[in-house]
PDB file of C-alpha atoms in Angstrom:
ATOM      1  CA  MET A 161       0.000   0.000   0.000  1.00 50.00           C
ATOM      2  CA  GLN A 162       2.913   2.360   0.683  1.00 69.00           C
ATOM      3  CA  LEU A 163       4.103   2.063  -2.950  1.00 64.00           C
ATOM      4  CA  GLN A 164       0.629   2.932  -4.257  1.00 77.00           C
ATOM      5  CA  SER A 165       0.551   5.999  -2.029  1.00 80.00           C
ATOM      6  CA  MET A 166       3.957   7.082  -3.350  1.00 77.00           C
ATOM      7  CA  TYR A 167       2.711   6.602  -6.923  1.00 83.00           C
ATOM      8  CA  GLN A 168      -0.356   8.739  -6.177  1.00 90.00           C
ATOM      9  CA  ASP A 169       1.929  11.444  -4.763  1.00 93.00           C
ATOM     10  CA  ILE A 170       4.037  11.415  -7.956  1.00 94.00           C
ATOM     11  CA  ILE A 171       0.942  11.757 -10.140  1.00 95.00           C
ATOM     12  CA  LEU A 172      -0.415  14.602  -8.008  1.00 95.00           C
ATOM     13  CA  ASP A 173       2.961  16.360  -8.053  1.00 96.00           C
ATOM     14  CA  HIS A 174       3.088  16.246 -11.876  1.00 97.00           C
ATOM     15  CA  TYR A 175      -0.519  17.489 -11.984  1.00 96.00           C
ATOM     16  CA  ARG A 176       0.140  20.403  -9.611  1.00 96.00           C
ATOM     17  CA  ASN A 177       3.614  21.237 -10.999  1.00 97.00           C
ATOM     18  CA  PRO A 178       3.499  20.306 -14.694  1.00 97.00           C
ATOM     19  CA  HIS A 179       6.804  20.008 -16.524  1.00 97.00           C
ATOM     20  CA  GLY A 180       6.977  21.571 -19.993  1.00 97.00           C
ATOM     21  CA  ARG A 181       3.512  23.128 -19.891  1.00 98.00           C
ATOM     22  CA  GLY A 182       2.829  26.106 -22.158  1.00 98.00           C
ATOM     23  CA  LEU A 183       2.839  26.227 -25.957  1.00 98.00           C
ATOM     24  CA  ARG A 184       6.213  27.359 -27.289  1.00 98.00           C
ATOM     25  CA  ASN A 185       7.829  28.256 -30.583  1.00 98.00           C
ATOM     26  CA  PRO A 186       9.483  27.010 -32.700  1.00 97.00           C
ATOM     27  CA  PHE A 187       7.705  23.775 -33.575  1.00 97.00           C
ATOM     28  CA  GLU A 188       7.333  21.598 -36.648  1.00 97.00           C
ATOM     29  CA  ALA A 189       3.974  20.040 -35.763  1.00 98.00           C
ATOM     30  CA  GLU A 190       0.979  20.743 -33.547  1.00 98.00           C
ATOM     31  CA  VAL A 191      -1.831  18.307 -32.813  1.00 98.00           C
ATOM     32  CA  HIS A 192      -4.966  18.444 -30.711  1.00 98.00           C
ATOM     33  CA  HIS A 193      -6.234  15.225 -29.135  1.00 97.00           C
ATOM     34  CA  VAL A 194      -9.434  14.704 -27.172  1.00 96.00           C
ATOM     35  CA  ASN A 195     -10.531  11.740 -25.106  1.00 91.00           C
ATOM     36  CA  PRO A 196     -14.216  11.556 -26.102  1.00 89.00           C
ATOM     37  CA  THR A 197     -15.178   9.380 -23.141  1.00 88.00           C
ATOM     38  CA  CYS A 198     -14.334  12.032 -20.556  1.00 89.00           C
ATOM     39  CA  GLY A 199     -13.518  15.278 -22.383  1.00 92.00           C
ATOM     40  CA  ASP A 200      -9.811  15.441 -21.490  1.00 95.00           C
ATOM     41  CA  GLU A 201      -7.815  17.256 -24.157  1.00 96.00           C
ATOM     42  CA  VAL A 202      -4.294  18.255 -25.044  1.00 98.00           C
ATOM     43  CA  THR A 203      -2.749  20.475 -27.689  1.00 98.00           C
ATOM     44  CA  LEU A 204       0.821  19.342 -28.174  1.00 98.00           C
ATOM     45  CA  ARG A 205       3.691  20.779 -30.199  1.00 98.00           C
ATOM     46  CA  VAL A 206       6.886  18.985 -31.176  1.00 98.00           C
ATOM     47  CA  HIS A 207      10.117  20.723 -32.103  1.00 98.00           C
ATOM     48  CA  LEU A 208      12.829  18.585 -33.650  1.00 97.00           C
ATOM     49  CA  ASP A 209      16.533  19.130 -34.034  1.00 96.00           C
ATOM     50  CA  GLY A 210      17.200  16.673 -36.830  1.00 94.00           C
ATOM     51  CA  GLU A 211      15.602  13.495 -35.509  1.00 94.00           C
ATOM     52  CA  THR A 212      16.006  14.500 -31.861  1.00 97.00           C
ATOM     53  CA  ILE A 213      13.091  15.831 -29.851  1.00 98.00           C
ATOM     54  CA  ALA A 214      14.349  19.265 -28.817  1.00 98.00           C
ATOM     55  CA  ASP A 215      11.075  20.355 -27.196  1.00 98.00           C
ATOM     56  CA  VAL A 216       7.555  19.220 -26.479  1.00 98.00           C
ATOM     57  CA  SER A 217       5.189  21.946 -25.366  1.00 98.00           C
ATOM     58  CA  TYR A 218       1.541  21.583 -24.527  1.00 98.00           C
ATOM     59  CA  GLU A 219      -1.640  22.978 -23.066  1.00 98.00           C
ATOM     60  CA  GLY A 220      -4.427  20.805 -21.856  1.00 96.00           C
ATOM     61  CA  MET A 221      -7.287  20.303 -19.519  1.00 96.00           C
ATOM     62  CA  GLY A 222      -8.726  17.292 -17.858  1.00 95.00           C
ATOM     63  CA  CYS A 223      -8.248  14.924 -14.987  1.00 95.00           C
ATOM     64  CA  SER A 224      -5.093  14.619 -12.930  1.00 95.00           C
ATOM     65  CA  ILE A 225      -4.140  11.422 -14.760  1.00 95.00           C
ATOM     66  CA  SER A 226      -4.214  12.917 -18.260  1.00 96.00           C
ATOM     67  CA  GLN A 227      -2.418  16.088 -17.230  1.00 97.00           C
ATOM     68  CA  ALA A 228       0.191  14.348 -15.057  1.00 97.00           C
ATOM     69  CA  SER A 229       0.869  11.841 -17.831  1.00 97.00           C
ATOM     70  CA  VAL A 230       1.836  14.538 -20.328  1.00 98.00           C
ATOM     71  CA  SER A 231       4.139  16.099 -17.712  1.00 98.00           C
ATOM     72  CA  ALA A 232       5.878  12.777 -16.997  1.00 98.00           C
ATOM     73  CA  MET A 233       6.107  12.101 -20.742  1.00 98.00           C
ATOM     74  CA  TYR A 234       7.798  15.463 -21.280  1.00 98.00           C
ATOM     75  CA  ASP A 235      10.595  14.479 -18.884  1.00 97.00           C
ATOM     76  CA  LEU A 236      11.111  11.156 -20.656  1.00 98.00           C
ATOM     77  CA  VAL A 237      11.324  12.291 -24.276  1.00 98.00           C
ATOM     78  CA  ILE A 238      13.249  15.576 -24.365  1.00 98.00           C
ATOM     79  CA  GLY A 239      16.676  14.991 -25.885  1.00 98.00           C
ATOM     80  CA  LYS A 240      15.807  11.545 -27.217  1.00 98.00           C
ATOM     81  CA  SER A 241      15.552  10.594 -30.846  1.00 98.00           C
ATOM     82  CA  VAL A 242      12.030  10.137 -32.150  1.00 98.00           C
ATOM     83  CA  THR A 243      12.743   6.396 -32.377  1.00 97.00           C
ATOM     84  CA  GLU A 244      13.818   6.260 -28.725  1.00 98.00           C
ATOM     85  CA  ALA A 245      10.806   8.317 -27.643  1.00 98.00           C
ATOM     86  CA  MET A 246       8.450   5.981 -29.527  1.00 98.00           C
ATOM     87  CA  ARG A 247      10.126   2.984 -27.860  1.00 98.00           C
ATOM     88  CA  THR A 248       9.505   4.639 -24.480  1.00 98.00           C
ATOM     89  CA  GLY A 249       5.886   5.161 -25.543  1.00 98.00           C
ATOM     90  CA  GLU A 250       5.623   1.451 -26.316  1.00 98.00           C
ATOM     91  CA  GLN A 251       6.969   0.664 -22.844  1.00 98.00           C
ATOM     92  CA  PHE A 252       4.343   2.973 -21.348  1.00 98.00           C
ATOM     93  CA  MET A 253       1.687   1.169 -23.416  1.00 97.00           C
ATOM     94  CA  THR A 254       2.959  -2.144 -21.997  1.00 97.00           C
ATOM     95  CA  LEU A 255       2.589  -0.712 -18.500  1.00 97.00           C
ATOM     96  CA  MET A 256      -0.955   0.441 -19.299  1.00 97.00           C
ATOM     97  CA  GLN A 257      -1.848  -3.037 -20.565  1.00 96.00           C
ATOM     98  CA  SER A 258      -0.404  -4.751 -17.458  1.00 96.00           C
ATOM     99  CA  LYS A 259      -3.620  -4.483 -15.397  1.00 94.00           C
ATOM    100  CA  GLY A 260      -1.567  -3.544 -12.353  1.00 89.00           C
ATOM    101  CA  ASN A 261       0.980  -6.355 -12.639  1.00 91.00           C
ATOM    102  CA  ALA A 262       3.734  -5.354 -10.196  1.00 89.00           C
ATOM    103  CA  THR A 263       6.365  -7.396 -12.059  1.00 94.00           C
ATOM    104  CA  VAL A 264       5.799  -5.399 -15.249  1.00 95.00           C
ATOM    105  CA  ALA A 265       6.085  -2.145 -13.314  1.00 93.00           C
ATOM    106  CA  GLU A 266       9.340  -3.286 -11.694  1.00 94.00           C
ATOM    107  CA  GLU A 267      10.801  -4.280 -15.069  1.00 96.00           C
ATOM    108  CA  LEU A 268       9.971  -0.875 -16.573  1.00 96.00           C
ATOM    109  CA  GLU A 269      10.801   1.290 -13.555  1.00 94.00           C
ATOM    110  CA  ASP A 270      14.290   2.375 -14.685  1.00 95.00           C
ATOM    111  CA  ASP A 271      13.148   3.240 -18.211  1.00 96.00           C
ATOM    112  CA  LEU A 272       9.872   4.949 -17.311  1.00 96.00           C
ATOM    113  CA  GLU A 273      11.074   6.860 -14.225  1.00 95.00           C
ATOM    114  CA  ASP A 274       8.099   8.837 -12.793  1.00 95.00           C
ATOM    115  CA  ALA A 275       5.776   7.433 -15.465  1.00 95.00           C
ATOM    116  CA  VAL A 276       5.872   4.049 -13.711  1.00 95.00           C
ATOM    117  CA  ALA A 277       3.590   5.703 -11.143  1.00 94.00           C
ATOM    118  CA  PHE A 278       0.744   5.136 -13.594  1.00 95.00           C
ATOM    119  CA  ALA A 279       0.935   1.355 -13.023  1.00 94.00           C
ATOM    120  CA  GLY A 280      -2.129   1.503 -10.786  1.00 92.00           C
ATOM    121  CA  VAL A 281      -4.086   3.305 -13.494  1.00 93.00           C
ATOM    122  CA  SER A 282      -3.764   0.192 -15.660  1.00 93.00           C
ATOM    123  CA  LYS A 283      -6.281  -1.558 -13.386  1.00 92.00           C
ATOM    124  CA  TYR A 284      -9.004   0.831 -14.589  1.00 91.00           C
ATOM    125  CA  PRO A 285      -9.686   0.547 -18.341  1.00 89.00           C
ATOM    126  CA  ALA A 286     -11.632   3.815 -18.458  1.00 88.00           C
ATOM    127  CA  ARG A 287      -8.608   5.672 -17.044  1.00 93.00           C
ATOM    128  CA  VAL A 288      -6.038   4.052 -19.353  1.00 95.00           C
ATOM    129  CA  LYS A 289      -7.209   6.311 -22.195  1.00 94.00           C
ATOM    130  CA  CYS A 290      -6.544   9.323 -19.969  1.00 95.00           C
ATOM    131  CA  ALA A 291      -2.965   8.231 -19.360  1.00 96.00           C
ATOM    132  CA  LEU A 292      -2.323   7.328 -23.017  1.00 97.00           C
ATOM    133  CA  MET A 293      -3.796  10.449 -24.640  1.00 97.00           C
ATOM    134  CA  SER A 294      -0.578  12.485 -24.519  1.00 97.00           C
ATOM    135  CA  TRP A 295       1.501   9.572 -25.791  1.00 98.00           C
ATOM    136  CA  MET A 296      -0.829   9.184 -28.783  1.00 97.00           C
ATOM    137  CA  ALA A 297      -0.552  12.939 -29.403  1.00 98.00           C
ATOM    138  CA  LEU A 298       3.251  12.698 -29.265  1.00 98.00           C
ATOM    139  CA  LYS A 299       3.231   9.831 -31.757  1.00 98.00           C
ATOM    140  CA  ASP A 300       0.985  11.815 -34.107  1.00 98.00           C
ATOM    141  CA  ALA A 301       2.934  15.081 -33.783  1.00 98.00           C
ATOM    142  CA  SER A 302       6.319  13.356 -34.170  1.00 97.00           C
ATOM    143  CA  ALA A 303       5.204  11.637 -37.378  1.00 96.00           C
ATOM    144  CA  ARG A 304       3.960  14.961 -38.747  1.00 96.00           C
ATOM    145  CA  ALA A 305       7.146  16.773 -37.701  1.00 96.00           C
ATOM    146  CA  LEU A 306       9.362  14.146 -39.341  1.00 93.00           C
ATOM    147  CA  SER A 307       7.235  14.340 -42.474  1.00 90.00           C
ATOM    148  CA  THR A 308       7.543  18.126 -42.535  1.00 82.00           C
ATOM    149  CA  THR A 309      11.319  18.093 -42.073  1.00 73.00           C
ATOM    150  CA  ASN A 310      11.771  15.347 -44.677  1.00 73.00           C
ATOM    151  CA  GLU A 311       9.712  17.307 -47.218  1.00 70.00           C
ATOM    152  CA  ALA A 312      11.819  20.417 -46.558  1.00 64.00           C
ATOM    153  CA  ASN A 313      15.056  18.545 -47.273  1.00 59.00           C
TER     154      ASN A 313
END
């Protein structure tokens, strides 16, 4: 129970003190994603330096899970290549599909850092979409940004 409490504290900290929040320039792609089941939304911008994610900026509204997830994601992807960031997104998806399996969370803890706190969310299918929304937006925006930069070259 102590671990679950710590995870809740991490999620609340990211919600109250969001990392990377605020739309910034420059950016190569901007997307807007909405979770239709609950109304959570995020507008997310990606700025690339070559194939490296130089910045992710966002504005959003919704539950603590959706907003904390985008903050934790920000910390994990800045400075990584798009390929590495997508791999991290796949690991987060694995966590969200684990249905609270503690072994999966332990295996991913080093790679997911604060994002492993969302392990408990995976027990609640309706909340999984909240946690994944920002990762889907990042995937969408990164693909668009790469497409834009490839067309320019």
